[in-house]
Short mmCIF file of C-alpha atoms in Angstrom, two decimals:
data_model
loop_
_atom_site.label_atom_id
_atom_site.label_comp_id
_atom_site.label_asym_id
_atom_site.label_seq_id
_atom_site.Cartn_x
_atom_site.Cartn_y
_atom_site.Cartn_z
CA SER A 1415 10.62 -0.13 -13.28
CA GLN A 1416 9.17 0.72 -16.67
CA GLN A 1417 9.43 4.41 -17.52
CA GLY A 1418 8.78 6.28 -20.72
CA GLU A 1419 10.88 9.00 -22.25
CA GLU A 1420 8.94 11.77 -23.92
CA ASP A 1421 10.16 13.79 -26.86
CA PRO A 1422 10.31 16.72 -27.42
CA GLN A 1423 10.76 18.19 -23.94
CA ALA A 1424 8.96 21.34 -25.03
CA LEU A 1425 6.71 22.19 -27.94
CA SER A 1426 5.22 25.57 -28.86
CA ILE A 1427 2.59 25.87 -31.59
CA GLN A 1428 -0.18 28.16 -32.75
CA GLU A 1429 -3.83 27.51 -32.07
CA GLY A 1430 -5.33 25.32 -34.75
CA GLU A 1431 -2.10 23.48 -35.51
CA ASN A 1432 -1.51 19.82 -34.69
CA ALA A 1433 0.82 18.75 -31.89
CA THR A 1434 2.72 15.47 -31.89
CA MET A 1435 4.52 14.06 -28.87
CA ASN A 1436 6.51 10.86 -28.75
CA CYS A 1437 7.24 8.31 -26.05
CA SER A 1438 9.88 5.62 -26.08
CA TYR A 1439 10.26 2.79 -23.59
CA LYS A 1440 12.66 -0.06 -23.00
CA THR A 1441 10.91 -3.33 -22.17
CA SER A 1442 7.76 -5.21 -23.20
CA ILE A 1443 4.52 -3.63 -22.14
CA ASN A 1444 0.95 -4.63 -21.43
CA ASN A 1445 -0.34 -1.17 -22.21
CA LEU A 1446 0.71 2.46 -22.39
CA GLN A 1447 -1.18 5.40 -20.96
CA TRP A 1448 -1.05 9.12 -21.66
CA TYR A 1449 -1.81 11.76 -19.04
CA ARG A 1450 -2.15 15.54 -19.10
CA GLN A 1451 -1.27 17.91 -16.27
CA ASN A 1452 -2.20 21.54 -16.10
CA SER A 1453 0.20 23.65 -14.06
CA GLY A 1454 -0.05 22.92 -10.32
CA ARG A 1455 -2.90 20.44 -10.76
CA GLY A 1456 -3.31 16.68 -10.68
CA LEU A 1457 -2.82 14.48 -13.71
CA VAL A 1458 -5.75 13.60 -15.91
CA HIS A 1459 -5.86 10.32 -17.78
CA LEU A 1460 -6.27 10.84 -21.53
CA ILE A 1461 -6.09 7.48 -23.21
CA LEU A 1462 -4.85 3.91 -22.74
CA ILE A 1463 -3.62 1.78 -25.61
CA ARG A 1464 -3.04 -1.94 -25.16
CA SER A 1465 -0.05 -3.80 -26.53
CA ASN A 1466 -2.17 -5.55 -29.17
CA GLU A 1467 -3.57 -2.25 -30.48
CA ARG A 1468 -1.84 -0.07 -33.04
CA GLU A 1469 -3.98 3.04 -33.01
CA LYS A 1470 -6.67 4.57 -30.85
CA HIS A 1471 -8.76 7.71 -31.09
CA SER A 1472 -10.53 9.81 -28.51
CA GLY A 1473 -12.01 13.10 -29.71
CA ARG A 1474 -9.11 15.21 -31.00
CA LEU A 1475 -6.56 12.73 -29.67
CA ARG A 1476 -4.92 10.02 -31.70
CA VAL A 1477 -2.47 7.60 -30.14
CA THR A 1478 -0.33 5.12 -32.01
CA LEU A 1479 1.76 2.29 -30.65
CA ASP A 1480 4.63 0.52 -32.37
CA THR A 1481 5.77 -2.32 -30.14
CA SER A 1482 8.55 -3.31 -32.55
CA LYS A 1483 10.11 0.13 -32.09
CA LYS A 1484 8.99 0.40 -28.46
CA SER A 1485 7.44 3.77 -29.11
CA SER A 1486 4.14 5.59 -28.99
CA SER A 1487 2.97 8.94 -30.25
CA LEU A 1488 0.19 11.26 -29.14
CA LEU A 1489 -1.32 13.55 -31.74
CA ILE A 1490 -3.57 16.42 -30.72
CA THR A 1491 -5.40 17.83 -33.73
CA ALA A 1492 -6.70 21.39 -34.10
CA SER A 1493 -5.04 22.46 -30.87
CA ARG A 1494 -6.56 25.03 -28.55
CA ALA A 1495 -5.03 27.32 -25.95
CA ALA A 1496 -6.67 25.11 -23.31
CA ASP A 1497 -4.46 22.21 -24.46
CA THR A 1498 -1.47 24.02 -22.93
CA ALA A 1499 -0.18 21.54 -20.35
CA SER A 1500 2.45 18.91 -19.64
CA TYR A 1501 1.88 15.51 -21.22
CA PHE A 1502 3.26 12.31 -19.75
CA CYS A 1503 3.32 8.76 -20.99
CA ALA A 1504 3.27 5.79 -18.64
CA PRO A 1505 4.11 2.39 -20.10
CA THR A 1506 3.01 -0.54 -17.96
CA GLY A 1507 5.19 -3.60 -18.28
CA LYS A 1508 4.43 -7.20 -17.47
CA THR A 1509 6.42 -6.90 -14.24
CA SER A 1510 5.24 -3.41 -13.27
CA GLY A 1511 2.49 -4.66 -11.01
CA SER A 1512 0.91 -1.69 -9.27
CA ARG A 1513 3.84 0.58 -10.10
CA LEU A 1514 3.09 3.43 -12.53
CA THR A 1515 5.94 5.81 -13.25
CA PHE A 1516 6.27 8.81 -15.53
CA GLY A 1517 8.98 10.22 -17.74
CA GLU A 1518 10.02 13.86 -17.88
CA GLY A 1519 7.04 14.79 -20.03
CA THR A 1520 6.46 17.19 -22.91
CA GLN A 1521 5.49 20.76 -22.09
CA LEU A 1522 3.05 21.90 -24.77
CA THR A 1523 2.29 25.58 -25.22
CA VAL A 1524 -0.51 26.53 -27.60
CA ASN A 1525 -0.41 30.21 -28.46
CA PRO A 1526 -3.73 31.95 -29.20
CA ASP B 982 -18.68 10.33 -7.32
CA THR B 983 -15.65 10.11 -9.62
CA GLU B 984 -13.31 12.31 -7.64
CA VAL B 985 -10.22 11.96 -5.54
CA THR B 986 -10.30 14.66 -2.90
CA GLN B 987 -7.14 15.93 -1.25
CA THR B 988 -6.94 18.21 1.74
CA PRO B 989 -5.55 20.66 2.48
CA LYS B 990 -4.84 22.28 -0.90
CA HIS B 991 -1.96 24.28 0.56
CA LEU B 992 0.14 23.67 3.66
CA VAL B 993 3.01 25.62 5.18
CA MET B 994 4.90 23.94 8.00
CA GLY B 995 8.06 24.35 9.98
CA MET B 996 10.73 21.68 10.22
CA THR B 997 9.63 20.70 13.73
CA ASN B 998 5.93 20.47 12.94
CA LYS B 999 3.81 17.35 12.55
CA LYS B 1000 1.09 17.52 9.93
CA SER B 1001 -0.98 15.13 7.85
CA LEU B 1002 -2.20 15.12 4.27
CA LYS B 1003 -5.52 13.48 3.57
CA CYS B 1004 -6.86 11.77 0.47
CA GLU B 1005 -10.35 10.36 -0.01
CA GLN B 1006 -12.16 8.52 -2.80
CA HIS B 1007 -15.55 6.85 -2.94
CA MET B 1008 -15.21 5.02 -6.23
CA GLY B 1009 -14.54 1.66 -4.61
CA HIS B 1010 -10.93 1.67 -5.82
CA ARG B 1011 -8.73 -0.70 -3.84
CA ALA B 1012 -5.33 0.73 -4.81
CA MET B 1013 -4.19 4.16 -3.65
CA TYR B 1014 -0.99 6.03 -4.39
CA TRP B 1015 1.14 8.89 -3.10
CA TYR B 1016 3.36 10.81 -5.51
CA LYS B 1017 5.71 13.72 -4.88
CA GLN B 1018 6.26 16.29 -7.62
CA LYS B 1019 8.85 19.04 -7.63
CA ALA B 1020 8.40 22.03 -9.93
CA LYS B 1021 8.92 21.23 -13.63
CA LYS B 1022 9.62 17.56 -12.86
CA PRO B 1023 7.46 14.46 -13.29
CA PRO B 1024 5.59 12.92 -10.36
CA GLU B 1025 7.75 10.49 -8.39
CA LEU B 1026 6.08 7.45 -6.89
CA MET B 1027 6.34 7.25 -3.09
CA PHE B 1028 3.90 4.62 -1.83
CA VAL B 1029 1.24 2.26 -3.10
CA TYR B 1030 -1.47 0.66 -1.00
CA SER B 1031 -3.37 -2.31 -2.32
CA TYR B 1032 -6.39 -3.54 -0.38
CA GLU B 1033 -5.32 -1.33 2.54
CA LYS B 1034 -1.89 -2.94 2.73
CA LEU B 1035 1.35 -1.19 1.82
CA SER B 1036 2.58 -2.89 -1.33
CA ILE B 1037 5.22 -0.45 -2.59
CA ASN B 1038 7.54 1.86 -0.67
CA GLU B 1039 10.03 3.53 -2.99
CA SER B 1040 12.67 3.91 -0.28
CA VAL B 1041 10.99 7.01 1.07
CA PRO B 1042 12.55 8.58 4.21
CA SER B 1043 10.80 7.70 7.45
CA ARG B 1044 9.80 11.31 8.03
CA PHE B 1045 6.99 10.44 5.59
CA SER B 1046 4.61 7.90 7.11
CA PRO B 1047 1.65 6.64 5.07
CA GLU B 1048 -1.51 5.21 6.54
CA CYS B 1049 -4.54 3.61 4.96
CA PRO B 1050 -7.23 3.35 7.66
CA ASN B 1051 -9.89 2.05 5.27
CA SER B 1052 -10.52 1.48 1.58
CA SER B 1053 -11.61 5.09 0.99
CA LEU B 1054 -9.01 7.01 2.93
CA LEU B 1055 -5.27 7.51 2.60
CA ASN B 1056 -3.16 9.69 4.85
CA LEU B 1057 0.41 10.88 4.68
CA HIS B 1058 1.83 11.86 8.04
CA LEU B 1059 4.68 14.35 7.95
CA HIS B 1060 7.23 14.92 10.69
CA ALA B 1061 10.57 16.71 10.84
CA LEU B 1062 10.53 17.57 7.17
CA GLN B 1063 13.28 19.45 5.38
CA PRO B 1064 12.92 22.46 3.07
CA GLU B 1065 13.78 20.20 0.12
CA ASP B 1066 10.59 18.25 0.85
CA SER B 1067 8.60 21.24 -0.39
CA ALA B 1068 6.63 19.95 -3.37
CA LEU B 1069 3.20 19.12 -4.74
CA TYR B 1070 1.96 15.89 -3.16
CA LEU B 1071 -0.46 13.98 -5.33
CA CYS B 1072 -2.79 11.19 -4.35
CA ALA B 1073 -4.24 8.78 -6.90
CA SER B 1074 -6.49 5.74 -6.90
CA ARG B 1075 -6.98 2.87 -9.32
CA PRO B 1076 -9.62 0.24 -9.85
CA THR B 1077 -8.53 -3.33 -9.26
CA GLY B 1078 -6.60 -4.86 -12.10
CA PHE B 1079 -3.06 -3.91 -12.95
CA GLY B 1080 -2.47 -1.42 -15.67
CA GLU B 1081 -5.75 0.40 -15.45
CA LYS B 1082 -5.82 4.15 -15.34
CA LEU B 1083 -5.14 6.26 -12.27
CA PHE B 1084 -7.50 8.91 -10.98
CA PHE B 1085 -5.59 11.81 -9.46
CA GLY B 1086 -6.51 14.39 -6.87
CA SER B 1087 -5.59 18.04 -7.32
CA GLY B 1088 -2.73 17.75 -4.88
CA THR B 1089 -1.47 19.46 -1.75
CA GLN B 1090 1.14 22.16 -2.31
CA LEU B 1091 3.49 21.82 0.65
CA SER B 1092 6.03 24.41 1.73
CA VAL B 1093 8.52 23.57 4.48
CA LEU B 1094 10.15 26.56 6.11
#
């Protein structure tokens, strides 16, 4: 099944700085989703970017998609302590059907 | 109502116990999911129900038995679990149409003694 690989595994920054996380995948996709998970809680959907889109914005989030490199990046601008969480990408391939799987994720720590 | 509700939030059970996890949504979503998540690991897909029928079973041991009695409710029946089954169990739902986003519940933290 399609699964993304996030990079870096862990990222620690100061409040106000930008955070960039990357996701690579192996096969063609229909779309790619990013999720956030606070410790011990459920995942929260952040943004979905379709294969024919190159960039998408939502508030302080900016997602890019490069299908030629099979990669996506999530940029969080002006980070806040509340952004501390794990971030997962979930690429959905043409043969994924209902299946949605997650990579190891990036653990982001934003220090006040 | 845009929530997926999971009960109980915490559960401690012995290896001989039988218990059930419950998940409920009233968003009209016709696909529902169970994931298992160990500490500091990503969620692992266990089961997917689509229109109340089991569509994906990721080779999960039979001591986990899912049930979807109606379009709003998803259960996970647990029996003869092992300590290594201790984990956060997450339920999610999705509107019809592949590739659309999942809505997750807050999970049930399960400890097997």
